[in-house]
Coordinates of C-alpha atoms in Angstrom, one line a residue:
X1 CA 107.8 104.7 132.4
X2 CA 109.2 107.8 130.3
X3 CA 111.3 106.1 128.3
X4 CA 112.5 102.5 127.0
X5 CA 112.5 100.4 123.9
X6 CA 109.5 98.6 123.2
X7 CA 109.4 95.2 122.0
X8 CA 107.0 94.1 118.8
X9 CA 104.9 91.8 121.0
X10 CA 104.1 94.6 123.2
X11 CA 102.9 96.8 120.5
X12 CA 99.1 96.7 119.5
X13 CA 97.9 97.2 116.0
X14 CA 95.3 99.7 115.3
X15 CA 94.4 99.0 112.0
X16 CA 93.1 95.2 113.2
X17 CA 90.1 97.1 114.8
X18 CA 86.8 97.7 114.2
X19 CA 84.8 101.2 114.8
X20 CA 83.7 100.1 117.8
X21 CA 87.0 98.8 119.3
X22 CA 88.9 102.0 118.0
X23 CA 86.5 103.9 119.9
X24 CA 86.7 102.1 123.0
X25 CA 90.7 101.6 122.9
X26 CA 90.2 105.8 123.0
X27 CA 88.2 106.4 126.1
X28 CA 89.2 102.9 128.3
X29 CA 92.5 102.3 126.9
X30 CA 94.0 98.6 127.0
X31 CA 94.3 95.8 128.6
X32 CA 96.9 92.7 128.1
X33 CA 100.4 92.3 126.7
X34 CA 99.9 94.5 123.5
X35 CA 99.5 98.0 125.4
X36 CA 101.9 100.2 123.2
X37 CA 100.0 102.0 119.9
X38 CA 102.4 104.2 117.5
X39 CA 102.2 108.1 119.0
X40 CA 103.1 111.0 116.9
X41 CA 104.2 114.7 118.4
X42 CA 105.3 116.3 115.1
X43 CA 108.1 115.7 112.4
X44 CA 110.9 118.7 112.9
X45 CA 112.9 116.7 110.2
X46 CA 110.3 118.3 107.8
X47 CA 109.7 114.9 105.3
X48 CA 107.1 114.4 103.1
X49 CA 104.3 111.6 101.9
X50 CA 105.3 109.9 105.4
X51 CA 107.9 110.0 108.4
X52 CA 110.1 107.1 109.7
X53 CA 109.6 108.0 113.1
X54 CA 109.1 105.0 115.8
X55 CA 107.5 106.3 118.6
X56 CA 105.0 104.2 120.9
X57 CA 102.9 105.7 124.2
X58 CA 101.8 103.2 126.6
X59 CA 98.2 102.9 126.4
X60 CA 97.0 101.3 129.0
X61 CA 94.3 101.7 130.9
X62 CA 95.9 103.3 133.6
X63 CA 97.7 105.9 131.1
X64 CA 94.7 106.6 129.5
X65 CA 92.4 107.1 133.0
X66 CA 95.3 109.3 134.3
X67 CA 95.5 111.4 131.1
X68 CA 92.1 111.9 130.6
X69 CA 91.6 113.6 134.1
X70 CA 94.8 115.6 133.8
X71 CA 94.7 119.2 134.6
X72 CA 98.1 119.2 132.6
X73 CA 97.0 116.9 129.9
X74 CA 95.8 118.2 126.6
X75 CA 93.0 115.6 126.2
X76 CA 91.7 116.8 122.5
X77 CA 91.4 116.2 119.0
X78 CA 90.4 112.0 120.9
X79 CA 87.6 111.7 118.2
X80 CA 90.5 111.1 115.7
X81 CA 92.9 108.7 117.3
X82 CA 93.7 106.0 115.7
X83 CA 92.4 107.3 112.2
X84 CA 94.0 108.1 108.9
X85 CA 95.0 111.6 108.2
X86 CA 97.5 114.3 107.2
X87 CA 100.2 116.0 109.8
X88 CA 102.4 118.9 107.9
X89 CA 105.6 120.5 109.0
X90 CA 105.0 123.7 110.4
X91 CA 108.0 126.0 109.3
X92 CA 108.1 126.2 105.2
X93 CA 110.3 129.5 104.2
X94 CA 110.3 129.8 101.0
X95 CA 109.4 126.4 100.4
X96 CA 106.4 124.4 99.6
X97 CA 104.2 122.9 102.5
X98 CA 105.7 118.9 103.8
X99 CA 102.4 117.0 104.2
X100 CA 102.4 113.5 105.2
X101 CA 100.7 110.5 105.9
X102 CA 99.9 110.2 109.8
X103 CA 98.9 107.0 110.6
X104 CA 96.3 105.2 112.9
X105 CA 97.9 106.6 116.4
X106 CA 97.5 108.7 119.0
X107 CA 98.9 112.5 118.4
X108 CA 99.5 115.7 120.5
X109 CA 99.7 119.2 119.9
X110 CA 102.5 119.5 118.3
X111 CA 101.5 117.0 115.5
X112 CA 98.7 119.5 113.4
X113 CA 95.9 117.2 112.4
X114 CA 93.6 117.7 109.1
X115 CA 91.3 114.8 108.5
X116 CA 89.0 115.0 105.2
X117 CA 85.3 114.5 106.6
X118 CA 84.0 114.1 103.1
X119 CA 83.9 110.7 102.2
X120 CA 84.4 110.8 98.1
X121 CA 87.8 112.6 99.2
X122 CA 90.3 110.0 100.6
X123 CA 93.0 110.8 103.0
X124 CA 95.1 109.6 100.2
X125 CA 94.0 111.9 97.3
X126 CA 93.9 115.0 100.5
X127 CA 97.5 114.4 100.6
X128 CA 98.5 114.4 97.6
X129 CA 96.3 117.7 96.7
X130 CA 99.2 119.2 100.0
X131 CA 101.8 118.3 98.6
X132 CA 101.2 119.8 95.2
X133 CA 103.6 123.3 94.3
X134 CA 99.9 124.5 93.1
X135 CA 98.5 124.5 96.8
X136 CA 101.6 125.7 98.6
X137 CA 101.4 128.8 96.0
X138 CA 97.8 129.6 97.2
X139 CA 98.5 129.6 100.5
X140 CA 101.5 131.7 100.1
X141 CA 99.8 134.4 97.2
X142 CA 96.4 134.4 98.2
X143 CA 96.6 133.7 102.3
X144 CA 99.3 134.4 103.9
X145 CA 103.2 134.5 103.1
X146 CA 105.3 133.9 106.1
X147 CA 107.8 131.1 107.4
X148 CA 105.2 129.4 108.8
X149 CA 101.9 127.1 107.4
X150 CA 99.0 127.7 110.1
X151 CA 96.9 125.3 110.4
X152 CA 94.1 128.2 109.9
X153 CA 96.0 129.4 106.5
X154 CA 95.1 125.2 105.4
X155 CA 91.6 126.0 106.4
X156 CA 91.0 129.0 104.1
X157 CA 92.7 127.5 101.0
X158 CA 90.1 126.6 98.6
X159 CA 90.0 122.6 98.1
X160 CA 88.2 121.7 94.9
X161 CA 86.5 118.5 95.5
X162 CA 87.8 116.4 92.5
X163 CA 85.2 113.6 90.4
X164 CA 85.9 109.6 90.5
X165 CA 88.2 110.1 88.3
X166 CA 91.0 112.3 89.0
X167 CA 90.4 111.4 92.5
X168 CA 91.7 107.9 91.8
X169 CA 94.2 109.4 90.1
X170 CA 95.3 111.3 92.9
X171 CA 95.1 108.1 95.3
X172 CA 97.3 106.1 93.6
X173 CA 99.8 108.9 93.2
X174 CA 100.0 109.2 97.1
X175 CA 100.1 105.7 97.9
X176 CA 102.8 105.1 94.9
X177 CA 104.5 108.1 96.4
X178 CA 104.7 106.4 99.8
X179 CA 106.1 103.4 98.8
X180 CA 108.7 105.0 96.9
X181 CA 109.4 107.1 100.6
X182 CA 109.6 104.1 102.6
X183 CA 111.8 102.1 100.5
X184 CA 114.5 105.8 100.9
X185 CA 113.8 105.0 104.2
X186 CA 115.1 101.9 104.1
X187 CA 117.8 102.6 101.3
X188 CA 116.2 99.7 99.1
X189 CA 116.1 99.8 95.3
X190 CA 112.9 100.3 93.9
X191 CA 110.5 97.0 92.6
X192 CA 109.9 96.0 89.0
X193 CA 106.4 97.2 89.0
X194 CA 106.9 100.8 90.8
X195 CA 109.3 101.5 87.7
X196 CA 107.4 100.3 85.2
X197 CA 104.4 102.4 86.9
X198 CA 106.9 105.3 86.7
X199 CA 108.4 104.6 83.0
X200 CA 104.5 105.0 82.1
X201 CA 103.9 108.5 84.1
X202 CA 107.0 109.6 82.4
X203 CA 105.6 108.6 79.1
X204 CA 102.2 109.9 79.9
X205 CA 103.9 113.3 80.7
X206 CA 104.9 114.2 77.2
X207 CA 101.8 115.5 77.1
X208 CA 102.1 117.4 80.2
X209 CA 102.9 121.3 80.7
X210 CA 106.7 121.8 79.5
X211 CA 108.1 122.3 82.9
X212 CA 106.7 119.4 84.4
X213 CA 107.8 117.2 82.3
X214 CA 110.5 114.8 83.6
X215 CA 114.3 115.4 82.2
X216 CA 115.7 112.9 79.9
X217 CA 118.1 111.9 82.9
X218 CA 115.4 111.6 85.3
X219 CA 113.5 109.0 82.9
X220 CA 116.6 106.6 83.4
X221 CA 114.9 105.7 86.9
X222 CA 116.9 103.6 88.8
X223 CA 116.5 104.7 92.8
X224 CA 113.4 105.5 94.9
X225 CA 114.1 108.8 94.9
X226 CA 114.3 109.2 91.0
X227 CA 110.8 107.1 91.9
X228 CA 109.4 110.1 94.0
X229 CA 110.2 112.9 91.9
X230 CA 108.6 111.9 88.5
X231 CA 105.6 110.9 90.8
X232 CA 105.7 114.8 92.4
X233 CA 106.0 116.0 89.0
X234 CA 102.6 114.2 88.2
X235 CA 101.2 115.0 91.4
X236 CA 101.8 118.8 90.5
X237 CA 100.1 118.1 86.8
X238 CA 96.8 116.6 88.2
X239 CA 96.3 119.6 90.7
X240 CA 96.8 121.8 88.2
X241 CA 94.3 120.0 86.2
X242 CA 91.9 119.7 89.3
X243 CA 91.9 123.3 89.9
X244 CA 91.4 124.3 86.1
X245 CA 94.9 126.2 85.7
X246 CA 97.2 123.9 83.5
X247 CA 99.6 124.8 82.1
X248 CA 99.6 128.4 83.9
X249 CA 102.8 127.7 86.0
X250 CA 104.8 126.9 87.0
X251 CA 103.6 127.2 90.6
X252 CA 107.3 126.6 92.7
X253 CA 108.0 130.2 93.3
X254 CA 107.2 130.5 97.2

């Protein structure tokens, strides 16, 4: 099969695994009804936090025996299917570095992989310290400054491990940040409690560096997107503050 539309009781979900059943899914692939697992190759449309893409590989264990012997197959980076981590969009001219959320799937080449191996840094607060202007304007300064993010250029940036603290701080700005992306997605108004979690960021950022501070018109919130970019602007305040530079910016000139 090369293409066809999959139904939801074909489709197997990763996260209902345990380590051992992840890691055999990997190497003997499946066996049943539920075959299909979520596949990622890359996100040309260049989003951020997370992608809406639907894409499913058969995994079964005929796929995953053919693919695995493959002189054409690219059979790496298997240690980390069906794990948490962060994809990025590759091109960024003059703008900052797209990270997102890549789910538990399998990925190919053309879907960049960095997973945090550290365990006091989440995969949550890792993406959020990507999609800060502050780390986009390292890479672009201190690394290299072309249209393109490298994965190798993501390598050499400095990552300042952040304490409990900020870290949870960091955490809950992703995953508040993904919600607010999905519900874009879906063209949904936002719910009582991720405005009233936004009212209080935009409260909290009186005390933040003048020009990220959220605009009078901005505070109104009343769409996920109004959502996302009072998060950003806190998401930007708390790398600044993790890397010891407040208030030095701003850091948006790429």
């Amino acid at each position: 099969e090369i293409y066809r539309i999959v139904k939801q009781s074909e489709i197997a979900n990763p996260y209902s695994w345990d380590e051992p059943g992840r890691i055999k899914a990997i190497n003997e692939g499946l066996e049943g009804s539920q075959t299909w697992v979520p596949f990622r190759k890359g996100d040309p449309e260049g989003n951020k936090w997370i992608d809406d893409e639907l894409l499913f590989i058969n995994w079964s264990k005929e796929n995953v025996e053919y693919l695995s012997n493959a002189p054409e197959a690219r059979w790496q980076g298997t240690t980390f299917f069906f794990t948490e981590g962060v994809t990025y969009t590759l091109l960024g001219n003059h703008t900052s570095l797209k990270a997102k959320l890549q789910p538990k799937c399998v990925f190919d080449a053309g879907a960049s992989r960095l997973t945090p191996v550290y365990k006091p840094l989440s995969v949550y607060s890792f993406l959020a310290v990507l999609n800060s202007d502050l780390f986009s304007f390292i890479i672009k300064k201190f690394i290299k400054n072309t249209a393109a993010f490298e994965i190798s250029d993501l390598r050499m940036s400095p990552m300042v491990i952040p304490d409990k603290d900020i870290s949870s701080e960091l955490e809950i700005l992703a995953k508040n940040a993904i919600e607010a992306k999905e519900l874009f997605f879906k063209k949904t108004q936002p719910s009582k409690d991720l405005v009233d979690f936004c009212q209080k960021l935009a409260e909290k950022q009186k005390s933040a560096p003048e020009y990220l501070r959220p605009s009078k018109q901005l505070k109104l919130i009343t769409t996920a997107d109004d959502c996302l970019h009072v998060i950003e602007l806190a998401v930007h305040w708390a790398a600044e503050r993790l890397y010891g530079v407040e208030g030095y910016g701003p850091f948006n000139e790429f």
